[in-house]
Tab-separated table of C-alpha atoms and ligand atoms in Angstrom:
chain	number	residue	atom	x	y	z
A	1092	MET	CA	0.013	-0.008	-0.010
A	1093	ASN	CA	1.050	3.595	-0.621
A	1094	LEU	CA	0.031	6.507	1.570
A	1095	SER	CA	0.814	10.135	0.743
A	1096	LYS	CA	2.370	12.413	3.283
A	1097	LYS	CA	-0.972	14.132	3.741
A	1098	GLU	CA	-2.792	10.863	4.352
A	1099	ILE	CA	-0.227	9.884	6.918
A	1100	VAL	CA	-0.484	13.187	8.691
A	1101	ASP	CA	-4.323	12.842	8.780
A	1102	ILE	CA	-4.061	9.415	10.373
A	1103	LEU	CA	-1.453	10.717	12.938
A	1104	LYS	CA	-3.723	13.674	13.879
A	1105	SER	CA	-6.986	11.898	13.962
A	1106	PRO	CA	-8.297	10.356	17.247
A	1107	ASP	CA	-9.360	7.290	15.211
A	1108	MET	CA	-7.454	4.120	16.089
A	1109	ASP	CA	-8.452	1.867	13.204
A	1110	ILE	CA	-4.908	1.803	11.960
A	1111	PHE	CA	-3.882	-0.319	14.968
A	1112	ASN	CA	-6.289	-3.114	13.896
A	1113	GLU	CA	-5.183	-2.814	10.271
A	1114	ALA	CA	-1.504	-3.097	11.207
A	1115	ASP	CA	-2.296	-6.135	13.397
A	1116	THR	CA	-4.033	-7.875	10.473
A	1117	ILE	CA	-1.094	-7.159	8.140
A	1118	ARG	CA	1.395	-8.330	10.747
A	1119	LYS	CA	-0.479	-11.631	11.134
A	1120	LYS	CA	-0.744	-12.156	7.377
A	1121	TYR	CA	2.907	-11.326	6.496
A	1122	VAL	CA	4.974	-12.336	9.521
A	1123	GLY	CA	2.585	-14.554	11.549
A	1124	ASP	CA	1.845	-14.832	15.261
A	1125	GLY	CA	5.368	-15.788	16.366
A	1126	VAL	CA	7.339	-13.217	18.385
A	1127	HIS	CA	11.007	-13.240	17.564
A	1128	LEU	CA	13.470	-12.627	20.384
A	1129	ARG	CA	16.772	-10.807	20.036
A	1130	GLY	CA	19.174	-10.979	23.013
A	1131	LEU	CA	20.621	-7.523	23.612
A	1132	ILE	CA	24.110	-6.980	25.036
A	1133	GLU	CA	24.957	-3.418	25.997
A	1134	PHE	CA	28.737	-3.773	25.982
A	1135	SER	CA	29.918	-0.125	26.588
A	1136	ASN	CA	28.177	3.015	27.741
A	1137	ILE	CA	31.123	5.221	26.750
A	1138	CYS	CA	30.162	7.612	23.957
A	1139	LYS	CA	31.864	10.407	22.061
A	1140	CYS	CA	28.495	11.825	20.921
A	1141	ASN	CA	26.466	14.419	22.768
A	1142	CYS	CA	22.924	13.659	21.690
A	1143	LEU	CA	20.816	16.061	23.792
A	1144	TYR	CA	18.147	13.419	24.751
A	1145	CYS	CA	20.467	10.562	25.640
A	1146	GLY	CA	21.497	9.834	29.233
A	1147	LEU	CA	24.867	8.478	27.926
A	1148	GLN	CA	25.769	11.754	26.213
A	1149	SER	CA	29.478	12.586	26.606
A	1150	SER	CA	28.821	15.678	28.755
A	1151	ASN	CA	26.788	13.736	31.355
A	1152	LYS	CA	29.379	13.586	34.226
A	1153	PHE	CA	26.997	11.571	36.500
A	1154	VAL	CA	27.246	8.366	34.479
A	1155	LYS	CA	29.478	5.569	35.802
A	1156	ARG	CA	31.186	4.486	32.587
A	1157	TYR	CA	32.012	0.865	31.779
A	1158	ARG	CA	33.245	-1.197	28.887
A	1159	LEU	CA	33.065	-4.970	28.697
A	1160	SER	CA	36.092	-7.044	27.535
A	1161	LYS	CA	35.839	-9.521	24.732
A	1162	ILE	CA	35.765	-12.433	27.276
A	1163	ASP	CA	32.925	-10.728	29.209
A	1164	ILE	CA	30.909	-10.278	25.992
A	1165	ILE	CA	31.481	-13.869	24.873
A	1166	ASP	CA	30.404	-15.134	28.331
A	1167	ILE	CA	27.075	-13.298	28.002
A	1168	VAL	CA	26.640	-14.610	24.472
A	1169	LYS	CA	27.236	-18.177	25.763
A	1170	LYS	CA	24.451	-17.689	28.439
A	1171	GLY	CA	22.138	-16.302	25.830
A	1172	VAL	CA	22.712	-19.225	23.466
A	1173	GLU	CA	22.092	-21.634	26.337
A	1174	GLU	CA	18.744	-19.912	26.939
A	1175	GLY	CA	17.974	-20.507	23.280
A	1176	PHE	CA	18.574	-17.127	21.709
A	1177	LYS	CA	19.287	-17.274	17.984
A	1178	THR	CA	20.024	-13.589	17.477
A	1179	ILE	CA	22.406	-11.526	19.441
A	1180	VAL	CA	22.453	-7.711	19.290
A	1181	LEU	CA	25.584	-5.855	20.307
A	1182	GLN	CA	24.862	-2.318	21.310
A	1183	SER	CA	27.039	0.471	22.666
A	1184	GLY	CA	27.804	4.115	22.672
A	1185	GLU	CA	30.237	5.329	20.030
A	1186	ASP	CA	33.329	4.121	21.858
A	1187	GLU	CA	36.609	4.227	19.927
A	1188	PHE	CA	38.322	1.922	22.364
A	1189	TYR	CA	36.895	-0.998	20.287
A	1190	SER	CA	39.038	-0.874	17.147
A	1191	THR	CA	37.821	-2.355	13.882
A	1192	LYS	CA	40.178	-5.320	14.449
A	1193	LEU	CA	38.886	-5.971	17.951
A	1194	LEU	CA	35.266	-5.768	16.828
A	1195	CYS	CA	35.904	-8.134	13.987
A	1196	GLU	CA	37.455	-10.621	16.453
A	1197	ILE	CA	34.414	-10.304	18.682
A	1198	ILE	CA	32.080	-10.740	15.707
A	1199	SER	CA	33.734	-13.852	14.365
A	1200	GLU	CA	33.835	-15.454	17.839
A	1201	ILE	CA	30.147	-14.801	18.259
A	1202	LYS	CA	29.410	-16.247	14.917
A	1203	ASN	CA	30.987	-19.516	16.022
A	1204	PHE	CA	27.855	-19.965	18.160
A	1205	ASN	CA	25.662	-20.289	15.063
A	1206	VAL	CA	23.566	-17.187	15.794
A	1207	ALA	CA	22.517	-14.208	13.696
A	1208	LEU	CA	24.416	-11.065	14.802
A	1209	THR	CA	23.120	-7.524	14.825
A	1210	LEU	CA	25.345	-4.532	15.503
A	1211	SER	CA	24.159	-1.186	16.863
A	1212	ILE	CA	27.343	0.736	17.463
A	1213	GLY	CA	26.700	3.963	15.576
A	1214	GLU	CA	28.126	5.818	12.596
A	1215	LYS	CA	31.229	4.189	10.887
A	1216	SER	CA	32.927	4.360	7.540
A	1217	PHE	CA	31.933	2.188	4.574
A	1218	GLU	CA	35.218	0.302	5.066
A	1219	ASP	CA	34.410	-0.479	8.713
A	1220	TYR	CA	30.908	-1.631	7.895
A	1221	LYS	CA	32.380	-3.847	5.156
A	1222	ALA	CA	34.935	-5.346	7.596
A	1223	PHE	CA	32.199	-6.137	10.093
A	1224	LYS	CA	30.134	-7.724	7.322
A	1225	ASP	CA	33.075	-9.822	6.140
A	1226	ALA	CA	33.661	-10.934	9.758
A	1227	GLY	CA	30.080	-12.250	9.826
A	1228	ALA	CA	27.715	-9.497	11.069
A	1229	ASP	CA	24.212	-9.955	9.556
A	1230	ARG	CA	22.257	-6.908	10.644
A	1231	TYR	CA	22.762	-3.329	11.720
A	1232	LEU	CA	20.573	-1.008	13.707
A	1233	LEU	CA	20.950	2.759	13.245
A	1234	ARG	CA	17.963	4.959	13.932
A	1235	ILE	CA	17.753	8.079	11.832
A	1236	GLU	CA	16.156	9.510	15.036
A	1237	THR	CA	14.375	12.322	13.083
A	1238	THR	CA	14.327	13.344	9.392
A	1239	ASP	CA	13.671	16.991	10.330
A	1240	GLU	CA	17.145	18.372	9.527
A	1241	ASN	CA	16.797	21.444	11.760
A	1242	LEU	CA	15.670	19.356	14.703
A	1243	TYR	CA	18.388	16.827	13.967
A	1244	LYS	CA	20.988	19.588	14.203
A	1245	LYS	CA	19.602	20.869	17.460
A	1246	MET	CA	19.510	17.383	19.029
A	1247	HIS	CA	22.906	16.255	17.754
A	1248	PRO	CA	25.638	18.884	18.260
A	1249	ASN	CA	28.518	18.446	15.827
A	1250	ALA	CA	26.783	15.574	14.075
A	1251	ASP	CA	25.951	15.469	10.360
A	1252	PHE	CA	22.483	14.360	9.186
A	1253	GLU	CA	23.814	13.580	5.712
A	1254	ASN	CA	26.426	11.197	7.225
A	1255	ARG	CA	23.799	9.317	9.147
A	1256	LYS	CA	21.806	8.834	5.992
A	1257	ARG	CA	25.073	7.809	4.121
A	1258	CYS	CA	25.566	5.095	6.804
A	1259	LEU	CA	22.141	3.652	6.272
A	1260	TYR	CA	22.525	3.478	2.491
A	1261	ASP	CA	26.054	1.980	2.897
A	1262	LEU	CA	24.609	-0.703	5.166
A	1263	LYS	CA	21.910	-1.543	2.676
A	1264	ARG	CA	24.454	-1.646	-0.152
A	1265	LEU	CA	26.657	-3.983	1.811
A	1266	GLY	CA	23.736	-6.499	2.182
A	1267	TYR	CA	23.016	-5.962	5.872
A	1268	GLU	CA	19.483	-6.334	7.092
A	1269	THR	CA	19.251	-2.752	7.943
A	1270	GLY	CA	17.278	-1.312	10.838
A	1271	THR	CA	16.384	2.240	11.473
A	1272	GLY	CA	13.738	4.168	13.287
A	1273	CYS	CA	12.849	7.384	15.132
A	1274	LEU	CA	12.062	8.967	18.439
A	1275	VAL	CA	8.510	10.244	18.900
A	1276	GLY	CA	7.923	13.360	20.956
A	1277	LEU	CA	11.263	15.109	20.752
A	1278	PRO	CA	10.794	18.799	21.777
A	1279	GLY	CA	9.764	20.804	18.739
A	1280	GLN	CA	9.013	17.764	16.571
A	1281	SER	CA	6.076	18.160	14.291
A	1282	VAL	CA	3.543	15.545	13.167
A	1283	GLU	CA	4.507	16.398	9.558
A	1284	SER	CA	8.078	15.395	10.235
A	1285	LEU	CA	6.949	12.068	11.729
A	1286	ALA	CA	5.161	11.406	8.406
A	1287	ASP	CA	8.516	12.206	6.680
A	1288	ASP	CA	10.200	9.674	8.985
A	1289	ILE	CA	7.777	6.971	7.930
A	1290	LEU	CA	8.246	7.845	4.213
A	1291	PHE	CA	11.975	7.703	4.822
A	1292	PHE	CA	11.722	4.138	6.202
A	1293	LYS	CA	9.870	3.231	3.024
A	1294	GLU	CA	12.307	4.962	0.710
A	1295	LEU	CA	15.304	3.155	2.381
A	1296	ASN	CA	13.307	-0.082	2.198
A	1297	ALA	CA	14.332	-0.687	5.858
A	1298	ASP	CA	14.256	-4.332	6.927
A	1299	MET	CA	13.617	-3.393	10.618
A	1300	VAL	CA	12.115	-0.310	12.146
A	1301	GLY	CA	12.290	0.554	15.896
A	1302	ILE	CA	10.172	3.389	17.181
A	1303	GLY	CA	10.186	4.642	20.683
A	1304	PRO	CA	8.709	7.589	22.638
A	1305	PHE	CA	11.221	10.088	23.847
A	1306	ILE	CA	11.736	9.817	27.624
A	1307	PRO	CA	13.502	12.774	29.319
A	1308	HIS	CA	16.642	11.897	31.223
A	1309	PRO	CA	17.207	14.050	34.391
A	1310	ASP	CA	20.910	14.540	33.696
A	1311	THR	CA	20.482	15.929	30.185
A	1312	PRO	CA	19.553	19.410	28.881
A	1313	LEU	CA	16.077	18.055	28.055
A	1314	ASN	CA	15.255	17.172	31.667
A	1315	LYS	CA	12.389	19.685	31.934
A	1316	GLU	CA	10.678	18.367	28.771
A	1317	ILE	CA	7.747	15.974	28.784
A	1318	SER	CA	7.740	12.371	27.513
A	1319	GLY	CA	6.552	11.529	24.070
A	1320	ASP	CA	2.990	10.279	23.637
A	1321	LEU	CA	2.867	6.431	23.664
A	1322	ASN	CA	-0.260	6.372	21.584
A	1323	LEU	CA	1.331	8.501	18.911
A	1324	ALA	CA	4.492	6.321	18.941
A	1325	ILE	CA	2.335	3.177	18.472
A	1326	LYS	CA	0.569	4.928	15.632
A	1327	VAL	CA	3.834	5.773	13.872
A	1328	MET	CA	4.781	2.079	14.249
A	1329	ALA	CA	1.356	0.840	12.979
A	1330	ILE	CA	1.568	3.016	9.840
A	1331	THR	CA	5.064	1.739	9.229
A	1332	ARG	CA	3.735	-1.878	9.423
A	1333	VAL	CA	0.953	-1.027	6.968
A	1334	LEU	CA	3.483	0.424	4.503
A	1335	LEU	CA	6.360	-2.047	4.924
A	1336	LYS	CA	4.359	-5.195	5.404
A	1337	ASP	CA	6.950	-7.976	5.938
A	1338	ILE	CA	9.609	-6.193	8.014
A	1339	ASN	CA	10.679	-6.843	11.606
A	1340	ILE	CA	9.313	-4.349	14.102
A	1341	PRO	CA	10.247	-4.480	17.744
A	1342	ALA	CA	7.855	-3.640	20.573
A	1343	THR	CA	10.455	-1.302	22.138
A	1344	THR	CA	11.519	-1.028	25.766
A	1345	ALA	CA	10.768	2.651	25.773
A	1346	MET	CA	7.064	1.893	25.056
A	1347	GLU	CA	6.955	-0.609	27.988
A	1348	SER	CA	8.750	1.894	30.194
A	1349	LEU	CA	5.972	4.499	29.757
A	1350	ASN	CA	3.123	1.982	30.249
A	1351	PRO	CA	3.293	-1.402	31.917
A	1352	ASN	CA	1.194	-2.724	28.982
A	1353	GLY	CA	3.115	-0.828	26.279
A	1354	ARG	CA	4.829	-3.903	24.875
A	1355	LEU	CA	1.634	-5.905	24.498
A	1356	LEU	CA	-0.165	-2.976	22.972
A	1357	ALA	CA	2.706	-2.610	20.429
A	1358	LEU	CA	2.580	-6.393	19.704
A	1359	GLN	CA	-1.146	-5.974	18.874
A	1360	SER	CA	-0.527	-2.980	16.650
A	1361	GLY	CA	2.115	-4.224	14.228
A	1362	ALA	CA	5.127	-5.413	16.259
A	1363	ASN	CA	6.560	-8.900	16.021
A	1364	VAL	CA	9.895	-8.687	17.823
A	1365	VAL	CA	11.031	-8.319	21.466
A	1366	MET	CA	14.620	-7.647	22.530
A	1367	PRO	CA	15.201	-8.980	26.036
A	1368	ASN	CA	18.345	-7.637	27.704
A	1369	LEU	CA	21.132	-10.204	28.360
A	1370	THR	CA	23.510	-7.700	30.020
A	1371	ASP	CA	24.149	-8.437	33.674
A	1372	GLU	CA	22.186	-6.432	36.298
A	1373	LEU	CA	25.042	-4.049	37.283
A	1374	HIS	CA	25.878	-2.951	33.691
A	1375	LYS	CA	22.249	-2.943	32.688
A	1376	GLU	CA	21.620	-0.235	35.256
A	1377	MET	CA	24.605	1.777	34.119
A	1378	TYR	CA	23.374	1.756	30.485
A	1379	GLU	CA	20.770	4.380	31.266
A	1380	ILE	CA	19.797	6.083	27.964
A	1381	TYR	CA	16.550	7.144	29.770
A	1382	PRO	CA	15.335	6.544	33.361
A	1383	ASN	CA	13.362	3.583	34.601
A	1384	LYS	CA	14.175	1.433	31.646
A	1385	VAL	CA	12.341	-1.772	32.241
A	1386	SER	CA	13.585	-5.232	31.411
A	1387	ILE	CA	11.813	-8.344	30.621
A	1388	ASN	CA	12.600	-12.071	31.079
A	1389	LYS	CA	11.612	-14.838	28.751
A	1390	LEU	CA	9.301	-16.700	31.253
A	1391	ASP	CA	7.281	-13.570	31.959
A	1392	LEU	CA	7.052	-12.704	28.387
A	1393	GLU	CA	5.905	-16.178	27.536
A	1394	LYS	CA	3.037	-15.919	30.050
A	1395	ARG	CA	1.980	-12.495	28.847
A	1396	LEU	CA	2.112	-13.490	25.149
A	1397	LYS	CA	-0.334	-16.389	25.866
A	1398	THR	CA	-2.915	-13.834	26.955
A	1399	ILE	CA	-2.898	-12.409	23.460
A	1400	ASN	CA	-2.577	-15.672	21.617
A	1401	ARG	CA	0.988	-15.160	20.639
A	1402	TYR	CA	4.072	-17.235	21.219
A	1403	ILE	CA	7.874	-16.990	21.210
A	1404	VAL	CA	9.733	-18.233	18.194
A	1405	LEU	CA	13.191	-19.584	19.001
A	1406	ASP	CA	13.897	-21.995	16.133
A	1407	SER	CA	14.637	-19.404	13.467
A	1408	PHE	CA	17.107	-16.571	12.964
A	1409	GLY	CA	14.142	-14.389	12.054
A	1410	PHE	CA	15.483	-12.814	8.894
A	1411	ARG	CA	13.120	-10.692	6.839
A	1412	ASN	CA	12.799	-13.028	3.905
A	1413	HIS	CA	11.828	-16.190	5.705
B	934	LIG	N1	25.102	4.505	19.682
B	934	LIG	C1	24.154	3.679	19.028
B	934	LIG	C2	23.087	3.193	19.971
B	934	LIG	C3	22.179	4.236	20.550
B	934	LIG	S1	21.151	3.823	21.877
B	934	LIG	C4	23.558	4.458	17.861
B	934	LIG	O1	23.927	5.631	17.614
B	934	LIG	O2	22.787	3.879	17.077
B	934	LIG	C5	19.733	3.245	21.007
B	934	LIG	C6	18.566	4.230	20.870
B	934	LIG	O3	18.076	4.718	22.125
B	934	LIG	C7	18.834	5.492	20.100
B	934	LIG	O4	18.941	5.281	18.733
B	934	LIG	C8	17.746	6.409	20.558
B	934	LIG	O5	16.672	6.409	19.559
B	934	LIG	C9	17.235	5.834	21.840
B	934	LIG	N2	17.236	6.784	22.940
B	934	LIG	C10	18.293	7.481	23.355
B	934	LIG	N3	17.893	8.353	24.344
B	934	LIG	C11	16.596	8.175	24.526
B	934	LIG	C12	15.552	8.792	25.345
B	934	LIG	N4	15.913	9.775	26.207
B	934	LIG	N5	14.312	8.353	25.280
B	934	LIG	C13	13.999	7.359	24.412
B	934	LIG	N6	14.845	6.757	23.653
B	934	LIG	C14	16.119	7.196	23.637
């Protein structure tokens, strides 16, 4: 289906919620009732960027910084694999301690476990992305965050919108399953620009799209702002499902953090993926991109999925074209 920008804006502005059911129907038809799990490892909270909204921004002096060694990371992967995870996601701040060579070593060791591997480690050169791909990485997550260039500039001091876009097109070109997404409810963000975000996902032909409400962090310059609207974030997600029918869409942790039922609502409005956190308790707490980040365990999730007639899929890598 195609929707014009105006049609998307109308859906976003209208109180009508039909799009949630429509997205649920399309999700069921194209990707089924199974919920794919991705085991997330947050291996470093050290970041050279200064994104205004992010609790890990370089100028936040209150964060206790950490980085995990290769051995620590592999230990967590091992545990995840024992629990049955078939996809591992490595996420971090933009931490230059991890050289391309070290990252490639980590990637190939993880690939020995016969899992799909997703990276979410920020903006890199084409050559770096190629090296990671050659070492075995399968997927990459890099949210565009917002396609409103002025807002992008305000939110990301010293960053370059064009470079972020370049990264996404490079990742696609290199054959990664490429994930992107946006924040909903950034101060000064318009509904029109959210429509542009959705059209950008379509133009890129994103394989995965993660959408989350903005949640203000007390130690950032946006600490006086209000949280994004969960309903609007789910709507952006639902429209994305309707337009990009067979992609993977996570029910994001930020949605669950705003509402104890956020994850289930998302799964009933287009989402088909959940990303439980495999990081140990101590480091999980230190990876505070926003406050009160909830976590979920597999058993709990299983119980809750039953209540909406859904189930966990663990016997597949969960690629887009399966
Ligand atoms: N350094 C990596 C990973 C970033 S953290 C990268 O650049 O891709 C993952 C995501 O958390 C970000 O893409 C952003 O969309 C989200 N995030 C950061 N701060 C947030 C906040 N205050 N509220 C909600 N989501 C936030």
